[in-house]
């Protein structure tokens, strides 16, 4: 899922099987990347730069930007009841 945060585009990843969530700024080397919207395991394709990204680590694992990293957005995953009690 792509969402803006502080006017910057963010990609949010959640894998319920692995109970893993992560959020990443979508700008790499000053340019936005566009994810396909589907992840196989924890790897998603960037349609802009033809790069494969590990969405648990933010590392490019293949393609044109191999070796680059996404910048993490701090998140807290919490169940609805926990969020409701806190707010």
Short mmCIF file of N, CA and C in Angstrom, two decimals:
data_model
loop_
_atom_site.label_atom_id
_atom_site.label_comp_id
_atom_site.label_asym_id
_atom_site.label_seq_id
_atom_site.Cartn_x
_atom_site.Cartn_y
_atom_site.Cartn_z
N UNK A 1 0.86 -1.16 0.00
CA UNK A 1 0.00 0.00 0.00
C UNK A 1 0.91 1.23 0.00
N UNK A 2 0.56 2.23 -0.80
CA UNK A 2 1.33 3.47 -0.86
C UNK A 2 0.51 4.59 -0.24
N UNK A 3 1.10 5.33 0.69
CA UNK A 3 0.43 6.42 1.39
C UNK A 3 1.40 7.57 1.59
N UNK A 4 0.91 8.85 1.58
CA UNK A 4 1.81 9.97 1.89
C UNK A 4 1.94 10.18 3.39
N UNK A 5 3.16 10.48 3.85
CA UNK A 5 3.45 10.85 5.23
C UNK A 5 4.33 12.08 5.16
N UNK A 6 3.88 13.17 5.77
CA UNK A 6 4.63 14.43 5.74
C UNK A 6 5.01 14.78 4.30
N UNK A 7 4.06 14.59 3.39
CA UNK A 7 4.22 14.90 1.96
C UNK A 7 5.22 14.01 1.24
N UNK A 8 5.61 12.92 1.86
CA UNK A 8 6.49 11.95 1.20
C UNK A 8 5.73 10.64 1.05
N UNK A 9 5.89 10.01 -0.10
CA UNK A 9 5.22 8.73 -0.34
C UNK A 9 5.88 7.63 0.48
N UNK A 10 5.04 6.78 1.05
CA UNK A 10 5.49 5.69 1.90
C UNK A 10 4.87 4.39 1.39
N UNK A 11 5.65 3.32 1.43
CA UNK A 11 5.14 1.98 1.14
C UNK A 11 5.01 1.24 2.47
N UNK A 12 3.84 0.64 2.70
CA UNK A 12 3.59 -0.10 3.93
C UNK A 12 3.46 -1.57 3.58
N UNK A 13 4.16 -2.40 4.32
CA UNK A 13 4.18 -3.83 4.08
C UNK A 13 3.71 -4.56 5.32
N UNK A 14 2.82 -5.53 5.12
CA UNK A 14 2.37 -6.36 6.25
C UNK A 14 2.24 -7.80 5.76
N UNK A 15 2.85 -8.71 6.48
CA UNK A 15 2.77 -10.14 6.17
C UNK A 15 2.16 -10.83 7.38
N UNK A 16 0.86 -11.15 7.32
CA UNK A 16 0.21 -11.75 8.48
C UNK A 16 0.74 -13.14 8.82
N UNK A 17 1.22 -13.89 7.83
CA UNK A 17 1.76 -15.22 8.12
C UNK A 17 3.03 -15.13 8.96
N UNK A 18 3.88 -14.17 8.65
CA UNK A 18 5.13 -14.00 9.39
C UNK A 18 4.98 -13.01 10.57
N UNK A 19 3.80 -12.41 10.66
CA UNK A 19 3.52 -11.39 11.69
C UNK A 19 4.57 -10.28 11.64
N UNK A 20 4.80 -9.79 10.42
CA UNK A 20 5.81 -8.77 10.18
C UNK A 20 5.17 -7.58 9.48
N UNK A 21 5.52 -6.38 9.94
CA UNK A 21 5.08 -5.15 9.28
C UNK A 21 6.28 -4.21 9.15
N UNK A 22 6.28 -3.40 8.10
CA UNK A 22 7.35 -2.42 7.90
C UNK A 22 6.80 -1.29 7.04
N UNK A 23 7.41 -0.13 7.16
CA UNK A 23 7.05 1.01 6.33
C UNK A 23 8.33 1.65 5.83
N UNK A 24 8.33 2.05 4.57
CA UNK A 24 9.52 2.58 3.91
C UNK A 24 9.18 3.82 3.10
N UNK A 25 10.06 4.85 3.16
CA UNK A 25 9.93 5.97 2.24
C UNK A 25 10.23 5.45 0.85
N UNK A 26 9.48 5.90 -0.14
CA UNK A 26 9.60 5.38 -1.50
C UNK A 26 10.57 6.16 -2.38
N UNK A 27 11.43 6.95 -1.81
CA UNK A 27 12.40 7.71 -2.59
C UNK A 27 13.77 7.08 -2.44
N UNK A 28 14.41 6.79 -3.58
CA UNK A 28 15.75 6.22 -3.60
C UNK A 28 16.58 7.04 -4.58
N UNK A 29 17.72 7.52 -4.12
CA UNK A 29 18.59 8.37 -4.95
C UNK A 29 17.82 9.56 -5.52
N UNK A 30 16.91 10.10 -4.71
CA UNK A 30 16.15 11.29 -5.09
C UNK A 30 14.97 11.05 -6.01
N UNK A 31 14.70 9.81 -6.35
CA UNK A 31 13.60 9.48 -7.26
C UNK A 31 12.60 8.54 -6.58
N UNK A 32 11.29 8.74 -6.86
CA UNK A 32 10.31 7.83 -6.26
C UNK A 32 10.32 6.47 -6.97
N UNK A 33 10.04 5.43 -6.20
CA UNK A 33 9.88 4.10 -6.78
C UNK A 33 8.41 3.71 -6.66
N UNK A 34 7.96 2.85 -7.55
CA UNK A 34 6.55 2.44 -7.59
C UNK A 34 6.49 0.92 -7.47
N UNK A 35 5.97 0.44 -6.34
CA UNK A 35 5.89 -1.00 -6.14
C UNK A 35 4.71 -1.60 -6.88
N UNK A 36 4.84 -2.86 -7.25
CA UNK A 36 3.81 -3.55 -8.02
C UNK A 36 2.52 -3.74 -7.23
N UNK A 37 2.60 -3.71 -5.91
CA UNK A 37 1.42 -3.91 -5.08
C UNK A 37 1.29 -5.33 -4.58
N UNK A 38 2.12 -6.22 -5.09
CA UNK A 38 2.12 -7.60 -4.62
C UNK A 38 3.51 -7.98 -4.17
N UNK A 39 3.58 -8.73 -3.09
CA UNK A 39 4.86 -9.23 -2.61
C UNK A 39 4.80 -10.75 -2.61
N UNK A 40 5.87 -11.36 -3.02
CA UNK A 40 6.00 -12.82 -2.95
C UNK A 40 6.90 -13.07 -1.75
N UNK A 41 6.33 -13.65 -0.71
CA UNK A 41 7.06 -13.72 0.55
C UNK A 41 7.20 -12.30 1.06
N UNK A 42 8.42 -11.84 1.19
CA UNK A 42 8.67 -10.48 1.63
C UNK A 42 9.38 -9.68 0.54
N UNK A 43 9.33 -10.14 -0.70
CA UNK A 43 10.03 -9.47 -1.79
C UNK A 43 9.01 -8.88 -2.76
N UNK A 44 9.20 -7.59 -3.10
CA UNK A 44 8.30 -6.91 -4.02
C UNK A 44 9.11 -6.29 -5.16
N UNK A 45 8.46 -6.15 -6.30
CA UNK A 45 9.08 -5.56 -7.47
C UNK A 45 8.78 -4.07 -7.55
N UNK A 46 9.81 -3.30 -7.87
CA UNK A 46 9.69 -1.87 -8.13
C UNK A 46 9.58 -1.71 -9.64
N UNK A 47 8.45 -1.21 -10.10
CA UNK A 47 8.19 -1.09 -11.52
C UNK A 47 8.94 0.07 -12.17
N UNK A 48 9.37 1.04 -11.37
CA UNK A 48 10.07 2.21 -11.91
C UNK A 48 11.51 1.89 -12.27
N UNK A 49 12.21 1.24 -11.38
CA UNK A 49 13.64 1.00 -11.60
C UNK A 49 13.97 -0.46 -11.91
N UNK A 50 12.95 -1.30 -11.99
CA UNK A 50 13.13 -2.73 -12.23
C UNK A 50 14.10 -3.31 -11.18
N UNK A 51 13.68 -3.16 -9.92
CA UNK A 51 14.48 -3.62 -8.79
C UNK A 51 13.59 -4.49 -7.91
N UNK A 52 14.17 -5.50 -7.28
CA UNK A 52 13.46 -6.34 -6.31
C UNK A 52 13.91 -5.93 -4.92
N UNK A 53 12.93 -5.70 -4.03
CA UNK A 53 13.21 -5.21 -2.69
C UNK A 53 12.75 -6.22 -1.64
N UNK A 54 13.59 -6.46 -0.65
CA UNK A 54 13.21 -7.23 0.53
C UNK A 54 12.51 -6.26 1.47
N UNK A 55 11.23 -6.45 1.67
CA UNK A 55 10.45 -5.48 2.44
C UNK A 55 10.55 -5.67 3.95
N UNK A 56 11.30 -6.66 4.40
CA UNK A 56 11.57 -6.76 5.84
C UNK A 56 12.84 -6.01 6.20
N UNK A 57 13.77 -5.89 5.26
CA UNK A 57 15.05 -5.22 5.54
C UNK A 57 15.21 -3.89 4.80
N UNK A 58 14.44 -3.68 3.74
CA UNK A 58 14.58 -2.47 2.92
C UNK A 58 15.72 -2.54 1.93
N UNK A 59 16.33 -3.69 1.76
CA UNK A 59 17.49 -3.83 0.87
C UNK A 59 17.05 -4.25 -0.53
N UNK A 60 17.70 -3.67 -1.54
CA UNK A 60 17.49 -4.10 -2.92
C UNK A 60 18.24 -5.42 -3.10
N UNK A 61 17.53 -6.48 -3.47
CA UNK A 61 18.13 -7.80 -3.58
C UNK A 61 18.33 -8.24 -5.03
N UNK A 62 17.96 -7.38 -5.96
CA UNK A 62 18.16 -7.69 -7.37
C UNK A 62 17.75 -6.52 -8.23
N UNK A 63 18.25 -6.46 -9.43
CA UNK A 63 17.86 -5.43 -10.37
C UNK A 63 18.79 -4.24 -10.40
N UNK A 64 18.30 -3.15 -10.98
CA UNK A 64 19.12 -1.97 -11.26
C UNK A 64 19.66 -1.26 -10.02
N UNK A 65 18.98 -1.35 -8.89
CA UNK A 65 19.43 -0.67 -7.68
C UNK A 65 19.99 -1.63 -6.64
N UNK A 66 20.47 -2.79 -7.08
CA UNK A 66 21.05 -3.78 -6.19
C UNK A 66 22.06 -3.11 -5.25
N UNK A 67 21.91 -3.38 -3.95
CA UNK A 67 22.81 -2.80 -2.97
C UNK A 67 22.29 -1.53 -2.31
N UNK A 68 21.27 -0.90 -2.89
CA UNK A 68 20.67 0.29 -2.28
C UNK A 68 19.73 -0.13 -1.16
N UNK A 69 19.36 0.84 -0.31
CA UNK A 69 18.43 0.56 0.79
C UNK A 69 17.34 1.63 0.83
N UNK A 70 16.16 1.19 1.19
CA UNK A 70 15.06 2.11 1.46
C UNK A 70 15.25 2.68 2.87
N UNK A 71 14.72 3.87 3.11
CA UNK A 71 14.78 4.49 4.43
C UNK A 71 13.52 4.10 5.19
N UNK A 72 13.70 3.56 6.39
CA UNK A 72 12.58 3.08 7.19
C UNK A 72 11.78 4.23 7.78
N UNK A 73 10.47 4.02 7.89
CA UNK A 73 9.57 4.92 8.60
C UNK A 73 9.22 4.19 9.90
N UNK A 74 9.48 4.80 11.06
CA UNK A 74 9.17 4.12 12.32
C UNK A 74 7.67 3.86 12.44
N UNK A 75 7.31 2.63 12.77
CA UNK A 75 5.90 2.27 12.97
C UNK A 75 5.78 1.41 14.22
N UNK A 76 4.57 1.38 14.74
CA UNK A 76 4.25 0.48 15.85
C UNK A 76 3.03 -0.31 15.42
N UNK A 77 3.16 -1.61 15.37
CA UNK A 77 2.02 -2.47 15.05
C UNK A 77 1.33 -2.83 16.36
N UNK A 78 0.03 -2.62 16.40
CA UNK A 78 -0.72 -2.90 17.61
C UNK A 78 -2.11 -3.40 17.22
N UNK A 79 -2.69 -4.27 18.01
CA UNK A 79 -4.06 -4.69 17.73
C UNK A 79 -5.03 -3.55 17.99
N UNK A 80 -6.18 -3.63 17.36
CA UNK A 80 -7.18 -2.56 17.47
C UNK A 80 -7.51 -2.23 18.93
N UNK A 81 -7.70 -3.23 19.76
CA UNK A 81 -8.03 -2.98 21.17
C UNK A 81 -6.94 -2.22 21.90
N UNK A 82 -5.69 -2.51 21.59
CA UNK A 82 -4.57 -1.78 22.20
C UNK A 82 -4.54 -0.34 21.77
N UNK A 83 -4.78 -0.10 20.48
CA UNK A 83 -4.81 1.28 19.98
C UNK A 83 -5.98 2.04 20.62
N UNK A 84 -7.15 1.41 20.67
CA UNK A 84 -8.32 2.07 21.23
C UNK A 84 -8.12 2.44 22.70
N UNK A 85 -7.49 1.53 23.46
CA UNK A 85 -7.25 1.81 24.88
C UNK A 85 -6.27 2.96 25.05
N UNK A 86 -5.31 3.09 24.15
CA UNK A 86 -4.31 4.15 24.25
C UNK A 86 -4.85 5.51 23.81
N UNK A 87 -5.92 5.50 23.04
CA UNK A 87 -6.44 6.77 22.52
C UNK A 87 -7.85 7.02 23.02
#
